[in-house]
PDB file of C-alpha atoms and ligand atoms in Angstrom:
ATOM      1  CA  UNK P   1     109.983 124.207  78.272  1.00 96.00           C
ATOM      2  CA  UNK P   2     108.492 120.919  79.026  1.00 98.00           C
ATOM      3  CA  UNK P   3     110.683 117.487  79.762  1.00 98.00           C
ATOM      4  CA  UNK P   4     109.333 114.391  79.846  1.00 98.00           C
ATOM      5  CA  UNK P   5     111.706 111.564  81.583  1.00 98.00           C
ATOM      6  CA  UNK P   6     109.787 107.985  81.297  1.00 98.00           C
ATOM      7  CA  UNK P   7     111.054 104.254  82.568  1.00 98.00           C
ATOM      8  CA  UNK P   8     110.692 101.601  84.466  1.00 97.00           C
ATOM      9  CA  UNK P   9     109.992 101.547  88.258  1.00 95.00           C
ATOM     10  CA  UNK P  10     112.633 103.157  90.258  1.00 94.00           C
ATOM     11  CA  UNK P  11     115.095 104.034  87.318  1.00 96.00           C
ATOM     12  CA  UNK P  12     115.992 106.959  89.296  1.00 94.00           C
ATOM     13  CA  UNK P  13     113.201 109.037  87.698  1.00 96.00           C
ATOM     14  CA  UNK P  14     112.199 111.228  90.730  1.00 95.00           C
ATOM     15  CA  UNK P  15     115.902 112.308  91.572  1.00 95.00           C
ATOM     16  CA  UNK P  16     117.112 112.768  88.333  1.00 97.00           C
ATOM     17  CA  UNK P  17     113.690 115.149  87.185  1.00 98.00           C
ATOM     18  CA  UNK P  18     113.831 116.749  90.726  1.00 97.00           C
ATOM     19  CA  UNK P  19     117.294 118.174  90.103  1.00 97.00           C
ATOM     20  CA  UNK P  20     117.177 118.618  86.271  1.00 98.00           C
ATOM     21  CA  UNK P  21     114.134 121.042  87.130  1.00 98.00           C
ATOM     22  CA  UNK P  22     116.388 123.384  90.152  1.00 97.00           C
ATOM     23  CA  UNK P  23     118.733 123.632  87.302  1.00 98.00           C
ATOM     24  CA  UNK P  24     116.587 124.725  84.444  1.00 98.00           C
ATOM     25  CA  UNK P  25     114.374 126.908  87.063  1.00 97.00           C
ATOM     26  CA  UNK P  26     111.526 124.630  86.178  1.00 98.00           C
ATOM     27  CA  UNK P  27     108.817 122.946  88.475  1.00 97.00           C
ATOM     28  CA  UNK P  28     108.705 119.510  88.973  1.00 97.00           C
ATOM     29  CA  UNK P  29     105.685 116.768  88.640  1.00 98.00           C
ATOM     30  CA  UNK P  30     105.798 113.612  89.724  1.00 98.00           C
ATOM     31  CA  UNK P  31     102.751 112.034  88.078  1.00 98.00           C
ATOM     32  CA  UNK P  32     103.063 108.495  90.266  1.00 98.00           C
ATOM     33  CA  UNK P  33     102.622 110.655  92.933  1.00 98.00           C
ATOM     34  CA  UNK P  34      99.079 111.067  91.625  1.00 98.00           C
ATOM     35  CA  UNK P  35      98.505 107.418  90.739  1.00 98.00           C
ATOM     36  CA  UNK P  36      99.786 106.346  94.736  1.00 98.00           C
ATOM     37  CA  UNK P  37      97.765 108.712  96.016  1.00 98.00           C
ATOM     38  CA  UNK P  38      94.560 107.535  93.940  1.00 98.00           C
ATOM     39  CA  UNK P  39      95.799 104.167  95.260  1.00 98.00           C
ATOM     40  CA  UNK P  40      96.258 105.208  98.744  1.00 98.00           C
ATOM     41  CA  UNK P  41      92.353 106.841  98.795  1.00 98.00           C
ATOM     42  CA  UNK P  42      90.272 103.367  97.294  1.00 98.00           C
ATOM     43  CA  UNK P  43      92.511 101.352  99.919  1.00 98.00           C
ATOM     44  CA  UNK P  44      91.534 103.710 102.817  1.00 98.00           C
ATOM     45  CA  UNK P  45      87.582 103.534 101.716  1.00 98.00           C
ATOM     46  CA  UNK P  46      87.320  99.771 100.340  1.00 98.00           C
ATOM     47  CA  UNK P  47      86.834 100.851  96.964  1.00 98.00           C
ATOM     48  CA  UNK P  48      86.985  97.542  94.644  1.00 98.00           C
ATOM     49  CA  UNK P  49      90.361  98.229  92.478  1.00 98.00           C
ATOM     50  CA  UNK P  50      89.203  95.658  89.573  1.00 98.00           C
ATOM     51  CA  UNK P  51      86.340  98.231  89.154  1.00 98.00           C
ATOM     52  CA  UNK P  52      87.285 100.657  86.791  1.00 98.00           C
ATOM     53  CA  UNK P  53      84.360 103.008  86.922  1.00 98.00           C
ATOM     54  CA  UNK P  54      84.635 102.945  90.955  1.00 98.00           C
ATOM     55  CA  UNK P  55      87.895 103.903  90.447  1.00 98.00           C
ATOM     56  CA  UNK P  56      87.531 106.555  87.946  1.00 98.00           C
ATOM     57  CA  UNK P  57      84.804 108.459  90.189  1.00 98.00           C
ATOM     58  CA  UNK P  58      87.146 108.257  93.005  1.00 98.00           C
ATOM     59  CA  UNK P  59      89.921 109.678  90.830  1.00 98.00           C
ATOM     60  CA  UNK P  60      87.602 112.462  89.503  1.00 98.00           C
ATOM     61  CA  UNK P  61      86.520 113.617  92.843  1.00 98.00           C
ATOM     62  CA  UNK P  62      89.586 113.281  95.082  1.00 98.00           C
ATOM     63  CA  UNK P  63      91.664 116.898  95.843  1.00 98.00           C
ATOM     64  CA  UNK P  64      94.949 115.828  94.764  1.00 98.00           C
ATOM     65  CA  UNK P  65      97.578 118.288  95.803  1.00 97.00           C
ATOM     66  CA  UNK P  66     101.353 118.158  95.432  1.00 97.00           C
ATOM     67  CA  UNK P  67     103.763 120.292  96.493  1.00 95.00           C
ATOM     68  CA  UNK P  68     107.551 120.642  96.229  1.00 93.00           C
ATOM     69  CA  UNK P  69     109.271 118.266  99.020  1.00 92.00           C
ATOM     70  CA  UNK P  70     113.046 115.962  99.644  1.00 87.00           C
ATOM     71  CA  UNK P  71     113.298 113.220  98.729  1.00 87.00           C
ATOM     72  CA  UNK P  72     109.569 113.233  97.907  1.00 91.00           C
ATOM     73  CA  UNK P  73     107.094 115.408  96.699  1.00 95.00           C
ATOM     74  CA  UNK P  74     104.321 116.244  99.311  1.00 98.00           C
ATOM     75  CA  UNK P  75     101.415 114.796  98.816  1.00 98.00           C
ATOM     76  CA  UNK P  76      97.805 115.267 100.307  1.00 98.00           C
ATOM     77  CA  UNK P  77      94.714 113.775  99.270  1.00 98.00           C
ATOM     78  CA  UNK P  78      91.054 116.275 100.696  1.00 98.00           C
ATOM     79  CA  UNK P  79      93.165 117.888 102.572  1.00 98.00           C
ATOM     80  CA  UNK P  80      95.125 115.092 104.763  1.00 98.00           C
ATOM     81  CA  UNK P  81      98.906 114.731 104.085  1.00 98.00           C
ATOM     82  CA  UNK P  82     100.059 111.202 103.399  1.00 98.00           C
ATOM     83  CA  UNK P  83     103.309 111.639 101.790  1.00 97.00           C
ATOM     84  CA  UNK P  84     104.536 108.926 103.664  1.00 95.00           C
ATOM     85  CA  UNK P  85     101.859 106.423 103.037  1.00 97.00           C
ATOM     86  CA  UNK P  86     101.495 106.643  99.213  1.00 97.00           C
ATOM     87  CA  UNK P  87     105.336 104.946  99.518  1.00 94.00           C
ATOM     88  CA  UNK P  88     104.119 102.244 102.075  1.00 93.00           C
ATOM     89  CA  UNK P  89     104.278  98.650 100.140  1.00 90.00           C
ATOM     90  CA  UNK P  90     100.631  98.353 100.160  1.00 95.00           C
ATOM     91  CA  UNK P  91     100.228 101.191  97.820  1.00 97.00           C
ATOM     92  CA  UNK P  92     103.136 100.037  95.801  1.00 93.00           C
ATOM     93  CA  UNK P  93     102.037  96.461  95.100  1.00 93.00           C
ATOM     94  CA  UNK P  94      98.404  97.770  94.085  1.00 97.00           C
ATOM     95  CA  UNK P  95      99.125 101.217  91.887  1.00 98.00           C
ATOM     96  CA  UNK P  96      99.982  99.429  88.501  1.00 97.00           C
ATOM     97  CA  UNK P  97      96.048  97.801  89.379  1.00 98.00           C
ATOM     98  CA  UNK P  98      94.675 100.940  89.732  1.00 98.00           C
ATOM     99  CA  UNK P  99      96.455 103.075  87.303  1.00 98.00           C
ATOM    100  CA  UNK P 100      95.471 100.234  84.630  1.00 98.00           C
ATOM    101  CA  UNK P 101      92.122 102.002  84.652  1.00 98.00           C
ATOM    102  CA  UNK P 102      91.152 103.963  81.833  1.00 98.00           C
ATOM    103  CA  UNK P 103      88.991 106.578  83.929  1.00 98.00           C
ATOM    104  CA  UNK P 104      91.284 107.189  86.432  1.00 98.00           C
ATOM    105  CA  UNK P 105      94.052 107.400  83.403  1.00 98.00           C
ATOM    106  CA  UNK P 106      91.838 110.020  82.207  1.00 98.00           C
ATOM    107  CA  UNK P 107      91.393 111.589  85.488  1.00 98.00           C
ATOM    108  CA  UNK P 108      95.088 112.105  86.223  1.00 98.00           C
ATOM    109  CA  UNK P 109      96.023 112.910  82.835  1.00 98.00           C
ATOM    110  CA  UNK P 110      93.511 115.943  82.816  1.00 98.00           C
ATOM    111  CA  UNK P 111      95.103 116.892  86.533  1.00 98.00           C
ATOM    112  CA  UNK P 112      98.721 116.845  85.137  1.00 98.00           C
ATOM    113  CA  UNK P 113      98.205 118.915  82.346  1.00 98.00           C
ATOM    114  CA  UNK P 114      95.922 121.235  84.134  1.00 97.00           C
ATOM    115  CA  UNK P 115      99.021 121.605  86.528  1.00 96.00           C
ATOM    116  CA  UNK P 116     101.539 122.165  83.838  1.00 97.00           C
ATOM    117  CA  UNK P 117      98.948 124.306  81.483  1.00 97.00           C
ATOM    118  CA  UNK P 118     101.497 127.738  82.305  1.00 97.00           C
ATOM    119  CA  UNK P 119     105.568 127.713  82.927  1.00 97.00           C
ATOM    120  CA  UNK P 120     108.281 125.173  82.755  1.00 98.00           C
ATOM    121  CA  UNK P 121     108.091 121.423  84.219  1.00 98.00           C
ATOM    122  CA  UNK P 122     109.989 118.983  84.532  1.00 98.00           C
ATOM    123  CA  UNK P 123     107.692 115.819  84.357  1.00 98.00           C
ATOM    124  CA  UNK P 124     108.336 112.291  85.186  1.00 98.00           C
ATOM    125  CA  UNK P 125     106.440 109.103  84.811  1.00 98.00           C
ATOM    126  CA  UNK P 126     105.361 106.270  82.678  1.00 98.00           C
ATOM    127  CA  UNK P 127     103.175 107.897  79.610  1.00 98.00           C
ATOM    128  CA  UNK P 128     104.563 111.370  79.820  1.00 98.00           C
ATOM    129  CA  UNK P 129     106.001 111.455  76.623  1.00 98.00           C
ATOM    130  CA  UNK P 130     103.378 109.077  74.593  1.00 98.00           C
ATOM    131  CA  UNK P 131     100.430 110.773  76.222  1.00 98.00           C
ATOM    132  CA  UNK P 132     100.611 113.358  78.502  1.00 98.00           C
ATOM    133  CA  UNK P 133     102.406 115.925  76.620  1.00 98.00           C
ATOM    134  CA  UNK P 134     103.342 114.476  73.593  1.00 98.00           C
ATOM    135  CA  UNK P 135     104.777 117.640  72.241  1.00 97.00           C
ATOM    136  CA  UNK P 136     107.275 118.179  75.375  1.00 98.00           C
ATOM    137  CA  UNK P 137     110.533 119.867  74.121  1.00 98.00           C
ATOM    138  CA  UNK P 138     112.838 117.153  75.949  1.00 98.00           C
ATOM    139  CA  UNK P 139     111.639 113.253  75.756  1.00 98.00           C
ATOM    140  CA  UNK P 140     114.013 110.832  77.771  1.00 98.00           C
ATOM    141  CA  UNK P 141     113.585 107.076  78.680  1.00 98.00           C
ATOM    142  CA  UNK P 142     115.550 106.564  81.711  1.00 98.00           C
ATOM    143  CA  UNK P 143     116.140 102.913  82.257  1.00 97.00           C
ATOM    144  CA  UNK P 144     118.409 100.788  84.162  1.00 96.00           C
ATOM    145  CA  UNK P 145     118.614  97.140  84.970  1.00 95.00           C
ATOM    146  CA  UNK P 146     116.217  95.879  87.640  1.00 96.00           C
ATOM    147  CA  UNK P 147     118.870  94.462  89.942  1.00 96.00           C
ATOM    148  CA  UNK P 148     120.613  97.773  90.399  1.00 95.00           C
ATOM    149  CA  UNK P 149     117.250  99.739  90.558  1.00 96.00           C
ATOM    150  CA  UNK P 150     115.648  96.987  93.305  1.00 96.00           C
ATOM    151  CA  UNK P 151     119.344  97.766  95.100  1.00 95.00           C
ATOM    152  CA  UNK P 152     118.721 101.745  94.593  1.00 93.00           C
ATOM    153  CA  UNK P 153     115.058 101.444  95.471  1.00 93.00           C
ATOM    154  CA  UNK P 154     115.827  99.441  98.700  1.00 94.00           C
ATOM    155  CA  UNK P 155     118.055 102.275 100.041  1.00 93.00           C
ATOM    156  CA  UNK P 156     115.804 104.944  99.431  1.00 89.00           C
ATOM    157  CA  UNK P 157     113.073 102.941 101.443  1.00 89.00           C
ATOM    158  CA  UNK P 158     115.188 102.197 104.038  1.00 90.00           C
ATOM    159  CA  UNK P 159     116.034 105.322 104.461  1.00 89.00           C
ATOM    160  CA  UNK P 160     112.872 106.946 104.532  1.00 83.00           C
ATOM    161  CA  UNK P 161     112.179 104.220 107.720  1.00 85.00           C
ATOM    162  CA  UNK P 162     110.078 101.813 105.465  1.00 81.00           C
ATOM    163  CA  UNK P 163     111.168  97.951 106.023  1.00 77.00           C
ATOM    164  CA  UNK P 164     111.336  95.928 102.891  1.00 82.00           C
ATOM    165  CA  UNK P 165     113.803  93.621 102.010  1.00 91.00           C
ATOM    166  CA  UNK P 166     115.859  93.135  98.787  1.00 95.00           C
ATOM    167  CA  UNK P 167     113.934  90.452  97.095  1.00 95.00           C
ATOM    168  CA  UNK P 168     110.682  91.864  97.341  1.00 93.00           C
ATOM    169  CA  UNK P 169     111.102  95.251  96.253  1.00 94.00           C
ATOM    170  CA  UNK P 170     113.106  93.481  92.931  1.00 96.00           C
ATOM    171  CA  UNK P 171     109.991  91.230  92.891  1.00 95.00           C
ATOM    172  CA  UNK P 172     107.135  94.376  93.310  1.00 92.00           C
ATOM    173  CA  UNK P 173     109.323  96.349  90.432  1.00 95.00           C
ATOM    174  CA  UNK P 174     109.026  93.600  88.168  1.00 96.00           C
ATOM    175  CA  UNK P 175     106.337  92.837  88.759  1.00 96.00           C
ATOM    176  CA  UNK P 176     104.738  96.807  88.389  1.00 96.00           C
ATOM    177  CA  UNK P 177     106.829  96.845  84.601  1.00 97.00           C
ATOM    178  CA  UNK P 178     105.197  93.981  83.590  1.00 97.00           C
ATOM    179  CA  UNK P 179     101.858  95.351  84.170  1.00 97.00           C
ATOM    180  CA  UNK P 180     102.719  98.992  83.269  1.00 97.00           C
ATOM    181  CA  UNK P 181     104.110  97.989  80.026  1.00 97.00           C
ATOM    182  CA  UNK P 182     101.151  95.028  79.034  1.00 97.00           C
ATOM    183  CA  UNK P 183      97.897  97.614  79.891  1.00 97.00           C
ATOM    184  CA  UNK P 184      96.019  98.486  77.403  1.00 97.00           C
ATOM    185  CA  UNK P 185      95.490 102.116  77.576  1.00 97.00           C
ATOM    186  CA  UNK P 186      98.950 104.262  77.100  1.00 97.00           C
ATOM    187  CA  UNK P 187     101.619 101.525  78.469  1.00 97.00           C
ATOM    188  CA  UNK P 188     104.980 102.449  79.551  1.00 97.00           C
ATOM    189  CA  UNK P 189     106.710 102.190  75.925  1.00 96.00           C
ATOM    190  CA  UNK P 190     109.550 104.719  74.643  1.00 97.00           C
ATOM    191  CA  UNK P 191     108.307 107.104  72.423  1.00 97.00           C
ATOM    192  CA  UNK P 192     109.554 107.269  69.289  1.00 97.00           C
ATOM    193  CA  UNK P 193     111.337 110.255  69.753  1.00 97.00           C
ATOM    194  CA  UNK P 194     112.722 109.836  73.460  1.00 98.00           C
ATOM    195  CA  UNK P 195     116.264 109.419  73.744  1.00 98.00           C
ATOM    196  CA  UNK P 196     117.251 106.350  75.774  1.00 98.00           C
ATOM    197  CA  UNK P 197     119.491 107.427  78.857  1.00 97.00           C
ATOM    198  CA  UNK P 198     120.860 103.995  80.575  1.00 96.00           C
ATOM    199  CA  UNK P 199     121.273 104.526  84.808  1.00 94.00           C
ATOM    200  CA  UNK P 200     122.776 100.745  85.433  1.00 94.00           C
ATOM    201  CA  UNK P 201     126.217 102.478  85.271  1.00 92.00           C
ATOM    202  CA  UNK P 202     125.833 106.187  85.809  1.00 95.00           C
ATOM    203  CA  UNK P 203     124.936 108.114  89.147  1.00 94.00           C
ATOM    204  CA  UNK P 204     122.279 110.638  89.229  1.00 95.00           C
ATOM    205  CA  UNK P 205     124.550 113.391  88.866  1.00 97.00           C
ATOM    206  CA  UNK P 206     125.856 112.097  85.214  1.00 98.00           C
ATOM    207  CA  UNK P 207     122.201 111.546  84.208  1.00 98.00           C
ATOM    208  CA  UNK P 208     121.301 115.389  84.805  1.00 98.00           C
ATOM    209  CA  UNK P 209     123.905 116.184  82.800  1.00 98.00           C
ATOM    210  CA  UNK P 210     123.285 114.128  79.970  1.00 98.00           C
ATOM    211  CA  UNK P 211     119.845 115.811  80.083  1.00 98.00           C
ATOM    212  CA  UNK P 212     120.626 118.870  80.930  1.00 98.00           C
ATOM    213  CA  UNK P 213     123.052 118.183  77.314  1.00 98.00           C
ATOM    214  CA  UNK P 214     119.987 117.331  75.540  1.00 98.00           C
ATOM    215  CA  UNK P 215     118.016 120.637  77.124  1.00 98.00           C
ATOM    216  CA  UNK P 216     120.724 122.634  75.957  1.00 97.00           C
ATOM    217  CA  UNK P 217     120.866 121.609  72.131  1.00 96.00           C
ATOM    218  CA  UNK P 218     116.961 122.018  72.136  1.00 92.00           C
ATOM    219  CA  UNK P 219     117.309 125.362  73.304  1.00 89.00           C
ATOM    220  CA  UNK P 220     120.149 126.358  70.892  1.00 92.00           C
ATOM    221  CA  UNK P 221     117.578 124.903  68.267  1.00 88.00           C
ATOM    222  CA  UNK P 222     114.625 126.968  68.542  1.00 79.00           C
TER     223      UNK P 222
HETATM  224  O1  CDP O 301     108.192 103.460  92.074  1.00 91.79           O
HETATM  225  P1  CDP O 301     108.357 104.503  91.040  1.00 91.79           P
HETATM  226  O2  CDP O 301     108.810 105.830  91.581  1.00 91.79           O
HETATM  227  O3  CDP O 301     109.201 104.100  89.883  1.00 91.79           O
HETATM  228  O4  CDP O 301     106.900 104.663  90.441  1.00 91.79           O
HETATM  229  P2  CDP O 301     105.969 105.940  90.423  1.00 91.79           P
HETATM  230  O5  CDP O 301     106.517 106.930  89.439  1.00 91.79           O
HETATM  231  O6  CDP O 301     105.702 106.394  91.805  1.00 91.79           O
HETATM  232  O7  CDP O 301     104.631 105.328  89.768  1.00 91.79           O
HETATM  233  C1  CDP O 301     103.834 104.395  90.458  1.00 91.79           C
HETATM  234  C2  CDP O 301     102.929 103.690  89.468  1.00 91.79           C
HETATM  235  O8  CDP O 301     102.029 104.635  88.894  1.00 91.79           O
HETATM  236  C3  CDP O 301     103.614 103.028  88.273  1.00 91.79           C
HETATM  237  O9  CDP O 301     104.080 101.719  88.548  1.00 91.79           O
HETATM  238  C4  CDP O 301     102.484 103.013  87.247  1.00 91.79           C
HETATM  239  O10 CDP O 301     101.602 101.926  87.458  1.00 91.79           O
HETATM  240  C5  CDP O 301     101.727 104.289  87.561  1.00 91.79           C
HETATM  241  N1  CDP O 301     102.059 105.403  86.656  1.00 91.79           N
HETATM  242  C6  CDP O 301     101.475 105.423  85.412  1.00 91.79           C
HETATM  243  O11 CDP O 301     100.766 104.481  85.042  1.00 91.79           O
HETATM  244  N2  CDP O 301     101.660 106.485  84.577  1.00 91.79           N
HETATM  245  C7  CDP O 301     102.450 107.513  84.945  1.00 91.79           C
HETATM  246  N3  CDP O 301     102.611 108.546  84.121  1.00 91.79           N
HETATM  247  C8  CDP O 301     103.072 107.510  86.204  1.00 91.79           C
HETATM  248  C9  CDP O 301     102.878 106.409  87.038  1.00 91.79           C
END
């Protein structure tokens, strides 16, 4: 069993897939982990991020490791743990840059299938759906309007010690759609067959049941 949950920066993606997969028993993948934390290495060595190829060999020869963590997956990059700094707003305002890239696309796409080649996942992201695995059992589009996900998003920074204020994370997640959704290679789009689930006036709790719904019938399909 494979589910795909796509949408818009801070939708609620990461909470939502988190619990849907304890529920189902399934692992969960948090593919912009992989993006930061290709971000988070060509900041740390000067790499150019207009230079697609640059970034592409960087993305092909980092060890990208994630492992299961609250309220965010662990992540560690040749070994060193920066879990924390792939959420810092230096990483945040440059990832939609960097993931632009068609090599490092490539890169990361290979890694998350690799990763969910055996078992059951629970994967969230941008192109999941459209590219990743297009033939996941369970496509959703999670959305929400951006002033209640810059409000939701501003909490979870806050609370994780990070100092923003409310204008420019609304600003940065803007800012990220536009570019996620105008790239050239595999935008954030809804696939065709991803059913739209709006956040603006549900909690988390209601959206993993409305999925866990939509897990259900696919099950009692097959
Ligand atoms: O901030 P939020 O949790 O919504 O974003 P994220 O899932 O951590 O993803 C960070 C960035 O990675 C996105 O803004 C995209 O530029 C990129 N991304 C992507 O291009 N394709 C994916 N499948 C996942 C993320």
């Amino acid at each position: 069993m494979i589910v795909a949950i796509d949408g818009p920066a801070a939708a609620g993606k990461s909470t939502v897939a988190r619990q849907v997969a304890v529920r189902i028993g399934a692992t969960y993948l948090d593919s912009g982990a992989i993006y930061r934390a290709v971000t988070w290495a060509a900041l740390a060595r000067g790499v150019d991020l207009d230079d697609p190829r640059a970034c592409g060999d960087l993305a092909e020869t980092l060890e990208i490791r994630l492992a299961p963590g609250d309220p965010h997956v662990l992540v560690s990059v040749d070994g060193r743990e920066v879990t924390r700094e792939v959420r810092a707003s230096d990483v945040s305002e440059a990832v939609s840059r960097v993931a632009a890239h068609t090599p490092v696309r490539r890169a990361v796409t290979e890694l998350s299938r690799k990763m969910m080649a055996r078992g059951d996942w629970v994967c969230d992201g941008r192109d999941v759906g459209t590219v990743i695995v297009p033939n996941a059992d369970v496509k959703v589009f999670l959305t929400a309007d951006p002033a209640r996900r810059a409000e939701r998003r501003l909490r979870d920074l806050e609370a994780s010690g990070h100092d923003h204020d409310l204008q420019r994370v609304l600003d940065d997640i803007v800012r990220r759609d536009h570019l996620d959704s105008t790239r050239a290679d595999s935008p954030l789009t809804r696939a065709a067959d991803a059913v739209v689930v709006d956040s603006s006036t549900r909690d988390a709790d209601e959206v993993v049941e409305v999925i866990l719904e939509l897990v259900r019938t696919r099950v009692e399909a097959v």
